Amino acid sequence: MGTGKLTEKEEGALGLAGEHDFAVLDMREIGEHRLVLVKNPWAKGTIWKGLLPGSDKVELVDGAEDQEISSQHLGENLRDADPLKPGTFWMDLNNVFQSFESIYLNWNPGLFSYRQDIHFSWDLTNYHSAAGCFFSNPQYAVSTRSGGTVWLLLSRHFKTVQCSGNMDLHSSDNEIQHDVGFISLYAFEKIGQRVFRSDGALHRGPYVDSPNTLLRLDMAQNVDYTIVVSEQSLPHSKHNFTLSAFSLKPVSIALAAEKYTFRTKHEGAWTGSTAGGNANSASYFTNPQFSLHLSAPSDIALLIETNIEDLPVNVKLVWAGGNRVTGVTTRDIAGESGEYRHGCALAEIRNIHAGVYTVVCSTFEPGQIGRFVLRVGTMVDCVVKPIPSEGAGRLRPWLPPASFSPGINKMLAPLVIQRITRLKMTASHQLQSAGQSAHAPSPLKASLEVGQGPYKQVLAVSANDSFSDSPAGVRIPDTDVLPQMHGKGGLWLVIERLGGSSTERDEKVDVELFSEGPVNIGRWGSGTG
């Protein structure tokens, strides 16, 4: 029997828990009274506080002998006749109808011609999974070639506890605690293959705190279904279950198949320096990234889980050759998990060509920190490696921001090197401080040049020699520079902006240089070069 919603005050007055199931152990008629023996499955759960009604004389029918019991001592004599265990109480039928919202009747499994059982254990000792993530849940394939209705029964086994000889079994301090928690069954049309998330379920069973839950599944002919066992708030220990299928036609249960035969797991974290936010953030490029080398065409599954359930996360597969992504457009994305999801996000991408890709794991807002696990599933051999942060292992010589005054659109700084070295550079607008008038920053372009004037040589330039308004700024890729370039007009780092003269405003641009060897940087100056 199940109670409905009860306020805390009602629960205290009745002694019954709201939205909770109680077991019926016995039923007796004592004269005109119909009584039900009820058990709260929580060993330390409260019991009904009501009084049993009475009459002058009532008769307890116990199969072996009849006993006359005065109404004044009805409850006491019932307990004497059958000593009550903790959490057990008698209740008359009228109060049952008033206090309970639903009654569940037992059914006879022998009515079905076919039955299949599968027994399994689920170890939740070190288990943590975000809501809606089914990667680690027990999953089974249920099939019947003839179709028809199949009833699926999930039963959670009770645990036995061995007590020492001097333990007082009736002591409240030593009562066995009920494993508070909820179980449910989900059904998917996934041809008997494992699923990663609860999205797209054909049937979602209710989460119940009883040891059994039942799901009716109307199955089509020659179609395999995936059944997922789910839990909420079960204790972190090992639990044993039985999943049973009942049908009038032959039915089978087996472990769900793995679609992705090659699976890898990679741990990472968003920290103060690597929580870059979404793709519209200027710091997106700082997010944790991985190179993914696919040996042959395949479907791919990317699942990201975090230890913080309310942290919105996203995962993208980007055409970037396994290099660090600094910004993305729609055409750069081979596949992604879609909108940011709390705790867990999944990207399943079909027919990905062989090659090297970049995986970007991000939170929605910059500065949202937490640990995560990235799981990669493919149908062919796949190699996944973390990509070092930008500038890792490089020297980072300090240089002040490039300050653009009204009417100035080009800033230059001389570079001096003593030996052959490789360097790259980033440039981005400084964030506007509170109180400043909001305006769109000017598009930028950066270049590395030898000499100035009509005979200058451009060694490297950002964004294919185009101005860019990307929030992440602009970048010059790795470029080799030589000491002898100083004799050809010098080596210059150049930052340009578009539209500065028309808007007549000051702008500051932060510039970072990453080099393999020492680099001396001169002061910024303006020019038209």
Coordinates of C-alpha atoms in Angstrom, one line a residue:
M1 CA 0.0 0.0 0.0
G2 CA 1.2 3.5 -0.8
T3 CA 0.6 6.8 0.9
G4 CA 0.2 10.1 -0.9
K5 CA 1.7 13.5 -0.2
L6 CA 1.7 14.4 3.5
T7 CA 2.9 17.5 5.2
E8 CA 5.5 17.2 8.0
K9 CA 2.8 17.9 10.5
E10 CA 0.5 15.2 9.1
E11 CA 3.4 12.7 9.1
G12 CA 4.0 13.4 12.8
A13 CA 0.3 13.1 13.7
L14 CA -0.3 9.8 11.7
G15 CA 3.1 8.2 12.2
L16 CA 3.1 7.5 8.4
A17 CA 5.7 8.6 5.9
G18 CA 4.4 10.5 2.9
E19 CA 4.7 9.0 -0.7
H20 CA 6.0 5.8 0.8
D21 CA 5.1 2.1 0.3
F22 CA 4.1 -0.3 3.1
A23 CA 3.9 -4.1 3.0
V24 CA 0.8 -6.1 4.0
L25 CA 1.8 -9.1 6.0
D26 CA -1.5 -10.5 7.3
M27 CA -5.3 -9.8 7.3
R28 CA -7.7 -10.9 10.0
E29 CA -11.4 -10.6 10.9
I30 CA -12.2 -10.0 14.6
G31 CA -15.9 -9.9 14.9
E32 CA -17.1 -7.0 12.7
H33 CA -13.6 -5.6 12.4
R34 CA -11.4 -6.2 9.4
L35 CA -7.7 -5.7 10.3
V36 CA -4.6 -5.5 8.3
L37 CA -1.1 -6.2 9.5
V38 CA 1.2 -3.5 8.0
K39 CA 5.0 -3.2 7.9
N40 CA 7.0 -0.2 7.2
P41 CA 10.1 -1.5 5.3
W42 CA 12.2 1.1 7.1
A43 CA 13.3 -0.8 10.2
K44 CA 13.5 2.4 12.2
G45 CA 10.5 3.9 10.4
T46 CA 7.6 5.3 12.4
I47 CA 4.3 3.3 12.8
W48 CA 0.7 4.3 12.7
K49 CA -0.4 6.2 15.8
G50 CA -4.1 5.7 15.4
L51 CA -6.3 3.5 17.6
L52 CA -8.1 0.3 16.7
P53 CA -11.9 0.5 16.9
G54 CA -13.7 -2.0 19.1
S55 CA -17.0 -3.5 20.2
D56 CA -18.1 -5.4 23.4
K57 CA -16.8 -8.7 22.1
V58 CA -14.6 -9.5 19.1
E59 CA -13.4 -12.9 18.0
L60 CA -9.9 -13.5 16.6
V61 CA -9.9 -16.3 14.0
D62 CA -6.4 -17.8 13.8
G63 CA -7.0 -21.1 12.0
A64 CA -6.1 -23.3 14.9
E65 CA -8.4 -21.9 17.6
D66 CA -10.8 -19.1 18.4
Q67 CA -10.1 -16.5 21.0
E68 CA -12.4 -14.1 22.6
I69 CA -10.8 -10.7 23.0
S70 CA -12.3 -7.7 24.7
S71 CA -12.3 -4.5 22.6
Q72 CA -10.5 -2.7 25.3
H73 CA -7.4 -4.9 24.9
L74 CA -7.8 -5.6 21.1
G75 CA -4.4 -4.1 20.1
E76 CA -2.6 -5.7 23.1
N77 CA -4.0 -9.2 22.4
L78 CA -3.2 -9.0 18.7
R79 CA 0.4 -8.3 19.7
D80 CA 0.4 -11.1 22.3
A81 CA -1.0 -13.5 19.7
D82 CA 1.7 -12.6 17.2
P83 CA 4.5 -10.5 18.6
L84 CA 5.1 -7.5 16.3
K85 CA 8.5 -6.8 14.8
P86 CA 9.9 -3.2 14.6
G87 CA 8.0 -1.2 12.1
T88 CA 4.9 -3.5 12.1
F89 CA 1.4 -2.5 13.2
W90 CA -2.2 -3.5 13.0
M91 CA -4.7 -1.2 11.2
D92 CA -8.4 -1.5 10.6
L93 CA -9.7 -1.4 7.0
N94 CA -11.5 2.0 7.3
N95 CA -8.3 3.7 8.4
V96 CA -6.5 2.0 5.6
F97 CA -8.8 3.7 3.1
Q98 CA -8.4 7.0 4.8
S99 CA -4.6 7.0 5.2
F100 CA -3.4 5.3 2.0
E101 CA -3.7 6.5 -1.6
S102 CA -3.0 3.3 -3.5
I103 CA -3.1 -0.5 -3.0
Y104 CA -0.9 -2.8 -5.1
L105 CA -2.1 -6.4 -5.5
N106 CA 0.2 -9.4 -6.0
W107 CA 0.0 -11.3 -9.2
N108 CA 0.7 -14.9 -10.1
P109 CA 3.8 -15.4 -12.3
G110 CA 2.5 -18.8 -13.1
L111 CA -0.1 -17.3 -15.5
F112 CA 2.7 -16.7 -18.0
S113 CA 4.0 -19.5 -20.3
Y114 CA 7.6 -18.2 -20.4
R115 CA 9.9 -16.7 -17.9
Q116 CA 13.6 -15.6 -18.0
D117 CA 15.6 -14.5 -15.0
I118 CA 19.0 -12.9 -14.9
H119 CA 20.8 -12.3 -11.6
F120 CA 23.4 -9.6 -11.2
S121 CA 25.3 -7.4 -8.7
W122 CA 25.8 -3.6 -8.9
D123 CA 28.7 -2.3 -6.8
L124 CA 28.0 1.3 -5.8
T125 CA 30.9 1.5 -3.3
N126 CA 32.8 4.1 -5.3
Y127 CA 30.1 4.9 -7.7
H128 CA 29.3 8.5 -8.8
S129 CA 27.3 9.4 -11.8
A130 CA 25.6 12.6 -12.9
A131 CA 21.8 12.6 -13.2
G132 CA 20.7 11.1 -16.5
C133 CA 24.0 9.5 -17.2
F134 CA 23.7 5.7 -17.8
F135 CA 27.2 4.8 -18.8
S136 CA 27.9 2.6 -15.8
N137 CA 24.4 1.3 -15.2
P138 CA 23.5 -2.4 -15.7
Q139 CA 21.9 -2.8 -19.1
Y140 CA 20.3 -5.7 -20.8
A141 CA 18.9 -6.7 -24.2
V142 CA 15.3 -8.1 -24.1
S143 CA 14.0 -9.8 -27.2
T144 CA 11.1 -11.8 -28.5
R145 CA 10.8 -12.9 -32.1
S146 CA 7.0 -13.1 -31.9
G147 CA 6.4 -9.7 -30.3
G148 CA 3.7 -9.1 -27.8
T149 CA 3.5 -7.9 -24.2
V150 CA 6.5 -8.6 -21.9
W151 CA 6.4 -7.8 -18.2
L152 CA 9.8 -6.9 -16.7
L153 CA 10.2 -7.2 -12.9
L154 CA 13.3 -5.8 -11.1
S155 CA 13.8 -7.2 -7.6
R156 CA 16.4 -5.9 -5.2
H157 CA 17.6 -8.6 -2.8
F158 CA 17.4 -8.1 0.9
K159 CA 20.7 -8.3 2.8
T160 CA 21.2 -10.7 5.7
V161 CA 23.1 -9.5 8.8
Q162 CA 24.9 -11.8 11.2
C163 CA 24.7 -10.6 14.8
S164 CA 26.9 -11.6 17.7
G165 CA 25.3 -13.8 20.4
N166 CA 25.1 -11.1 23.0
M167 CA 23.5 -8.5 20.7
D168 CA 20.1 -7.3 21.7
L169 CA 18.1 -7.7 18.5
H170 CA 15.3 -5.6 19.9
S171 CA 17.6 -2.7 20.9
S172 CA 16.9 0.4 18.9
D173 CA 20.6 1.0 18.6
N174 CA 21.1 -2.3 16.9
E175 CA 18.2 -2.3 14.5
I176 CA 19.1 -3.0 10.9
Q177 CA 18.9 0.1 8.9
H178 CA 16.8 0.0 5.7
D179 CA 18.7 0.7 2.5
V180 CA 16.9 3.9 1.8
G181 CA 16.9 4.6 -2.0
F182 CA 15.0 4.3 -5.2
I183 CA 15.1 2.0 -8.2
S184 CA 13.6 2.2 -11.7
L185 CA 13.6 0.6 -15.1
Y186 CA 14.1 2.4 -18.4
A187 CA 13.4 0.9 -21.9
F188 CA 14.9 2.0 -25.2
E189 CA 14.5 1.0 -28.8
K190 CA 18.3 0.6 -29.3
I191 CA 18.5 -2.9 -30.8
G192 CA 19.8 -4.2 -27.6
Q193 CA 22.9 -2.0 -27.5
R194 CA 24.1 0.0 -24.5
V195 CA 23.0 3.6 -24.1
F196 CA 24.8 6.5 -22.5
R197 CA 22.0 8.9 -21.3
S198 CA 18.4 8.7 -20.3
D199 CA 17.4 10.9 -23.2
G200 CA 15.1 9.2 -25.8
A201 CA 13.7 6.5 -23.5
L202 CA 10.7 4.6 -24.8
H203 CA 9.4 4.0 -21.3
R204 CA 10.6 5.6 -18.0
G205 CA 9.5 3.7 -14.9
P206 CA 8.8 5.5 -11.7
Y207 CA 11.5 5.6 -9.0
V208 CA 10.2 3.6 -6.1
D209 CA 11.6 2.9 -2.6
S210 CA 10.2 -0.6 -2.6
P211 CA 12.4 -3.6 -3.4
N212 CA 10.4 -4.4 -6.6
T213 CA 9.4 -2.4 -9.7
L214 CA 7.4 -3.6 -12.7
L215 CA 7.5 -2.4 -16.3
R216 CA 5.1 -3.4 -19.1
L217 CA 6.7 -3.4 -22.5
D218 CA 4.7 -3.9 -25.7
M219 CA 7.3 -5.3 -28.0
A220 CA 7.3 -5.3 -31.8
Q221 CA 8.3 -8.5 -33.7
N222 CA 12.0 -9.1 -34.2
V223 CA 13.0 -6.0 -32.4
D224 CA 15.5 -6.0 -29.5
Y225 CA 15.1 -3.5 -26.7
T226 CA 17.6 -2.1 -24.2
I227 CA 16.6 -2.2 -20.6
V228 CA 18.5 0.0 -18.1
V229 CA 18.5 -0.4 -14.3
S230 CA 18.6 3.0 -12.6
E231 CA 18.9 4.1 -9.0
Q232 CA 18.7 7.2 -6.9
S233 CA 20.2 7.5 -3.4
L234 CA 21.0 3.8 -2.9
P235 CA 23.7 3.3 -0.2
H236 CA 27.3 3.2 -1.5
S237 CA 27.7 -0.6 -1.2
K238 CA 27.2 -3.7 -3.3
H239 CA 23.6 -4.5 -4.2
N240 CA 22.2 -7.7 -5.7
F241 CA 19.3 -7.8 -8.1
T242 CA 17.2 -10.1 -10.3
L243 CA 15.6 -9.0 -13.6
S244 CA 12.8 -11.2 -14.7
A245 CA 10.8 -11.2 -18.0
F246 CA 7.3 -12.8 -18.2
S247 CA 5.5 -13.4 -21.4
L248 CA 3.0 -15.7 -23.2
K249 CA 5.6 -16.1 -25.9
P250 CA 9.3 -17.1 -25.9
V251 CA 11.4 -14.2 -24.4
S252 CA 15.2 -13.8 -23.7
I253 CA 17.4 -11.6 -21.6
A254 CA 21.1 -11.0 -22.3
L255 CA 23.7 -8.4 -21.5
A256 CA 23.3 -5.4 -23.8
A257 CA 25.8 -5.3 -26.6
E258 CA 28.6 -2.7 -26.9
K259 CA 28.3 -0.7 -30.1
Y260 CA 31.7 1.0 -29.5
T261 CA 34.3 -1.8 -29.2
F262 CA 37.2 0.6 -28.6
R263 CA 36.8 2.7 -25.4
T264 CA 39.2 5.0 -23.6
K265 CA 38.8 7.1 -20.4
H266 CA 40.6 10.3 -19.8
E267 CA 40.5 12.5 -16.7
G268 CA 40.9 16.2 -16.6
A269 CA 39.9 19.4 -14.8
W270 CA 38.8 22.9 -15.3
T271 CA 41.0 25.1 -13.1
G272 CA 41.4 28.8 -12.6
S273 CA 43.6 28.9 -15.7
T274 CA 41.8 26.3 -17.9
A275 CA 38.1 27.1 -17.3
G276 CA 37.7 29.1 -20.5
G277 CA 33.9 29.0 -20.9
N278 CA 31.8 28.6 -24.0
A279 CA 32.9 29.3 -27.6
N280 CA 31.8 33.0 -27.4
S281 CA 34.3 33.6 -24.6
A282 CA 37.6 35.2 -25.2
S283 CA 39.3 32.5 -23.1
Y284 CA 37.7 29.5 -24.8
F285 CA 41.0 28.4 -26.2
T286 CA 42.3 27.7 -22.6
N287 CA 39.8 24.9 -22.1
P288 CA 41.1 21.3 -21.7
Q289 CA 41.6 19.8 -25.2
F290 CA 42.6 16.4 -26.6
S291 CA 43.9 15.2 -29.9
L292 CA 41.9 12.3 -31.4
H293 CA 43.5 10.1 -34.1
L294 CA 41.0 7.9 -35.9
S295 CA 42.6 5.1 -37.9
A296 CA 39.6 4.4 -40.2
P297 CA 36.0 5.8 -40.7
S298 CA 33.8 5.2 -37.7
D299 CA 31.0 6.4 -35.5
I300 CA 32.2 8.2 -32.4
A301 CA 30.7 8.7 -29.0
L302 CA 32.1 11.4 -26.7
L303 CA 30.8 11.4 -23.2
I304 CA 31.8 14.0 -20.6
E305 CA 30.9 13.6 -16.9
T306 CA 31.8 16.0 -14.0
N307 CA 31.7 15.6 -10.3
I308 CA 29.6 18.7 -9.9
E309 CA 26.0 17.9 -10.9
D310 CA 24.9 21.4 -11.5
L311 CA 27.9 22.4 -13.7
P312 CA 26.8 22.9 -17.3
V313 CA 29.2 21.1 -19.7
N314 CA 29.7 20.6 -23.4
V315 CA 32.0 18.6 -25.7
K316 CA 33.0 19.4 -29.3
L317 CA 34.8 17.4 -32.0
V318 CA 36.6 20.0 -34.2
W319 CA 38.4 19.9 -37.5
A320 CA 41.8 21.1 -36.1
G321 CA 44.3 18.4 -37.0
G322 CA 44.9 17.6 -33.3
N323 CA 46.2 21.1 -32.7
R324 CA 44.9 23.4 -29.9
V325 CA 41.7 25.2 -30.9
T326 CA 41.7 28.9 -30.4
G327 CA 38.2 29.6 -31.7
V328 CA 35.5 27.8 -33.6
T329 CA 32.9 28.5 -36.2
T330 CA 30.1 26.3 -37.3
R331 CA 32.0 24.9 -40.2
D332 CA 34.9 23.9 -37.9
I333 CA 32.7 21.6 -35.8
A334 CA 32.5 17.9 -36.9
G335 CA 30.0 17.2 -34.1
E336 CA 29.1 18.3 -30.6
S337 CA 26.8 17.5 -27.6
G338 CA 24.5 20.5 -28.3
E339 CA 23.2 22.7 -25.6
Y340 CA 25.2 22.7 -22.3
R341 CA 23.9 20.0 -20.0
H342 CA 24.3 19.8 -16.2
G343 CA 26.7 17.2 -15.0
C344 CA 26.9 15.1 -18.2
A345 CA 26.9 15.7 -22.0
L346 CA 27.0 13.3 -24.9
A347 CA 28.0 13.7 -28.6
E348 CA 27.3 10.7 -30.8
I349 CA 28.6 11.4 -34.3
R350 CA 28.1 9.1 -37.3
N351 CA 30.4 8.3 -40.2
I352 CA 33.5 10.3 -39.2
H353 CA 36.3 10.1 -41.7
A354 CA 39.8 8.8 -40.7
G355 CA 42.1 11.6 -39.5
V356 CA 43.2 13.7 -36.6
Y357 CA 40.7 15.8 -34.7
T358 CA 40.6 18.0 -31.6
V359 CA 38.2 17.5 -28.7
V360 CA 37.3 20.5 -26.6
C361 CA 35.7 20.1 -23.2
S362 CA 34.1 23.3 -21.8
T363 CA 31.9 24.7 -19.1
F364 CA 29.3 27.4 -20.0
E365 CA 30.9 30.3 -18.0
P366 CA 34.6 31.1 -17.7
G367 CA 35.9 30.4 -14.2
Q368 CA 33.6 27.4 -13.5
I369 CA 36.0 24.9 -12.0
G370 CA 35.6 21.1 -11.4
R371 CA 37.0 17.7 -12.4
F372 CA 35.7 15.7 -15.3
V373 CA 36.0 12.4 -17.1
L374 CA 36.0 12.1 -20.9
R375 CA 35.0 8.8 -22.3
V376 CA 35.7 8.1 -26.0
G377 CA 34.0 5.2 -27.9
T378 CA 34.8 4.2 -31.4
M379 CA 34.4 1.2 -33.7
V380 CA 38.0 1.2 -34.8
D381 CA 41.4 1.8 -33.2
C382 CA 41.6 5.3 -31.8
V383 CA 44.4 7.2 -30.0
V384 CA 43.5 10.1 -27.7
K385 CA 46.1 12.4 -26.1
P386 CA 45.8 15.6 -24.0
I387 CA 47.0 18.7 -25.8
P388 CA 49.5 20.8 -23.8
S389 CA 48.3 24.3 -22.9
E390 CA 49.2 27.1 -25.2
G391 CA 52.8 28.1 -24.6
A392 CA 53.6 25.0 -22.5
G393 CA 57.4 24.6 -22.3
R394 CA 58.1 28.0 -23.9
L395 CA 59.6 31.2 -22.7
R396 CA 57.1 34.0 -22.2
P397 CA 58.9 37.3 -22.3
W398 CA 56.9 40.2 -20.8
L399 CA 55.7 43.1 -23.0
P400 CA 53.3 45.8 -22.1
P401 CA 49.9 46.2 -23.9
A402 CA 49.8 47.8 -27.3
S403 CA 48.0 51.1 -26.7
F404 CA 46.1 52.5 -29.7
S405 CA 45.4 56.2 -29.5
P406 CA 42.6 57.9 -31.6
G407 CA 43.6 57.9 -35.2
I408 CA 46.4 55.3 -34.7
N409 CA 45.8 51.9 -36.4
K410 CA 49.2 50.3 -36.3
M411 CA 51.6 49.5 -33.5
L412 CA 55.0 47.9 -33.9
A413 CA 57.6 46.5 -31.5
P414 CA 61.2 45.4 -32.5
L415 CA 62.4 41.9 -31.6
V416 CA 66.0 40.9 -31.1
I417 CA 67.3 37.3 -31.0
Q418 CA 70.7 35.8 -30.6
R419 CA 70.1 32.4 -32.3
I420 CA 67.7 30.6 -34.4
T421 CA 64.4 30.2 -32.5
R422 CA 60.8 29.4 -33.0
L423 CA 58.0 31.7 -31.7
K424 CA 54.3 32.3 -31.8
M425 CA 52.1 35.1 -30.6
T426 CA 48.6 36.0 -29.5
A427 CA 46.8 39.4 -29.3
S428 CA 43.4 40.2 -27.8
H429 CA 41.6 43.3 -26.6
Q430 CA 41.7 44.0 -22.9
L431 CA 38.4 43.4 -21.1
Q432 CA 36.4 46.6 -20.5
S433 CA 36.2 47.5 -16.9
A434 CA 32.9 48.3 -15.1
G435 CA 31.7 51.8 -15.8
Q436 CA 33.3 52.1 -19.3
S437 CA 30.9 52.8 -22.2
A438 CA 30.3 49.5 -24.1
H439 CA 31.5 49.4 -27.7
A440 CA 32.4 46.7 -30.1
P441 CA 36.2 46.2 -30.2
S442 CA 38.0 46.9 -33.4
P443 CA 38.9 43.9 -35.6
L444 CA 42.6 43.0 -35.2
K445 CA 45.4 41.6 -37.4
A446 CA 48.9 40.5 -36.2
S447 CA 52.0 39.8 -38.3
L448 CA 55.7 39.1 -38.0
E449 CA 57.7 41.2 -40.4
V450 CA 61.3 41.7 -41.6
G451 CA 61.9 45.4 -42.3
Q452 CA 59.3 48.1 -43.0
G453 CA 58.2 50.1 -46.0
P454 CA 57.7 48.8 -49.6
Y455 CA 60.4 46.1 -49.3
K456 CA 59.3 44.5 -46.1
Q457 CA 58.9 40.8 -45.9
V458 CA 55.9 39.3 -44.0
L459 CA 57.0 36.1 -42.3
A460 CA 53.7 35.1 -40.8
V461 CA 50.3 36.7 -40.4
S462 CA 47.1 35.9 -38.5
A463 CA 43.7 34.8 -40.0
N464 CA 45.0 34.5 -43.5
D465 CA 45.9 38.2 -43.7
S466 CA 42.4 39.2 -42.7
F467 CA 41.1 41.3 -39.8
S468 CA 39.3 39.3 -37.1
D469 CA 36.8 40.2 -34.4
S470 CA 37.0 36.8 -32.7
P471 CA 36.6 37.1 -28.9
A472 CA 39.7 34.9 -28.5
G473 CA 41.8 37.5 -30.4
V474 CA 44.3 36.7 -33.2
R475 CA 47.3 34.4 -33.4
I476 CA 50.5 34.0 -35.3
P477 CA 51.4 30.3 -35.7
D478 CA 54.8 28.9 -34.9
T479 CA 57.4 30.7 -37.0
D480 CA 61.2 30.2 -37.3
V481 CA 63.2 33.4 -37.1
L482 CA 67.0 33.9 -37.7
P483 CA 69.5 36.4 -36.2
Q484 CA 70.6 37.6 -39.7
M485 CA 67.1 39.1 -40.2
H486 CA 68.2 42.0 -38.1
G487 CA 70.5 43.2 -41.0
K488 CA 67.5 43.4 -43.4
G489 CA 65.6 46.2 -41.6
G490 CA 65.0 44.4 -38.3
L491 CA 62.4 42.0 -37.0
W492 CA 59.1 43.5 -36.1
L493 CA 56.0 42.4 -34.2
V494 CA 53.0 44.3 -35.8
I495 CA 49.5 44.7 -34.5
E496 CA 46.9 46.5 -36.6
R497 CA 43.2 47.5 -36.0
L498 CA 40.4 48.3 -38.4
G499 CA 38.2 51.3 -37.9
G500 CA 40.2 53.1 -35.2
S501 CA 40.3 56.4 -37.0
S502 CA 36.6 56.5 -37.6
T503 CA 35.6 55.8 -34.0
E504 CA 38.3 58.0 -32.4
R505 CA 38.8 56.0 -29.3
D506 CA 41.6 54.5 -27.2
E507 CA 42.1 50.7 -27.1
K508 CA 44.5 48.5 -25.4
V509 CA 45.6 45.1 -26.8
D510 CA 47.3 42.4 -24.7
V511 CA 50.1 40.6 -26.5
E512 CA 51.7 37.4 -25.5
L513 CA 54.8 35.9 -27.1
F514 CA 55.9 32.2 -26.7
S515 CA 59.4 31.4 -27.8
E516 CA 61.8 28.5 -27.6
G517 CA 64.8 30.8 -27.0
P518 CA 65.5 34.2 -25.5
V519 CA 63.9 37.2 -27.2
N520 CA 64.4 40.8 -26.4
I521 CA 61.4 43.1 -27.1
G522 CA 61.6 46.8 -27.6
R523 CA 59.0 49.5 -26.9
W524 CA 55.8 49.8 -28.8
G525 CA 55.6 52.6 -31.4
S526 CA 53.1 53.7 -34.1
G527 CA 53.7 53.5 -37.8
T528 CA 52.2 53.2 -41.2
G529 CA 54.8 50.8 -42.7

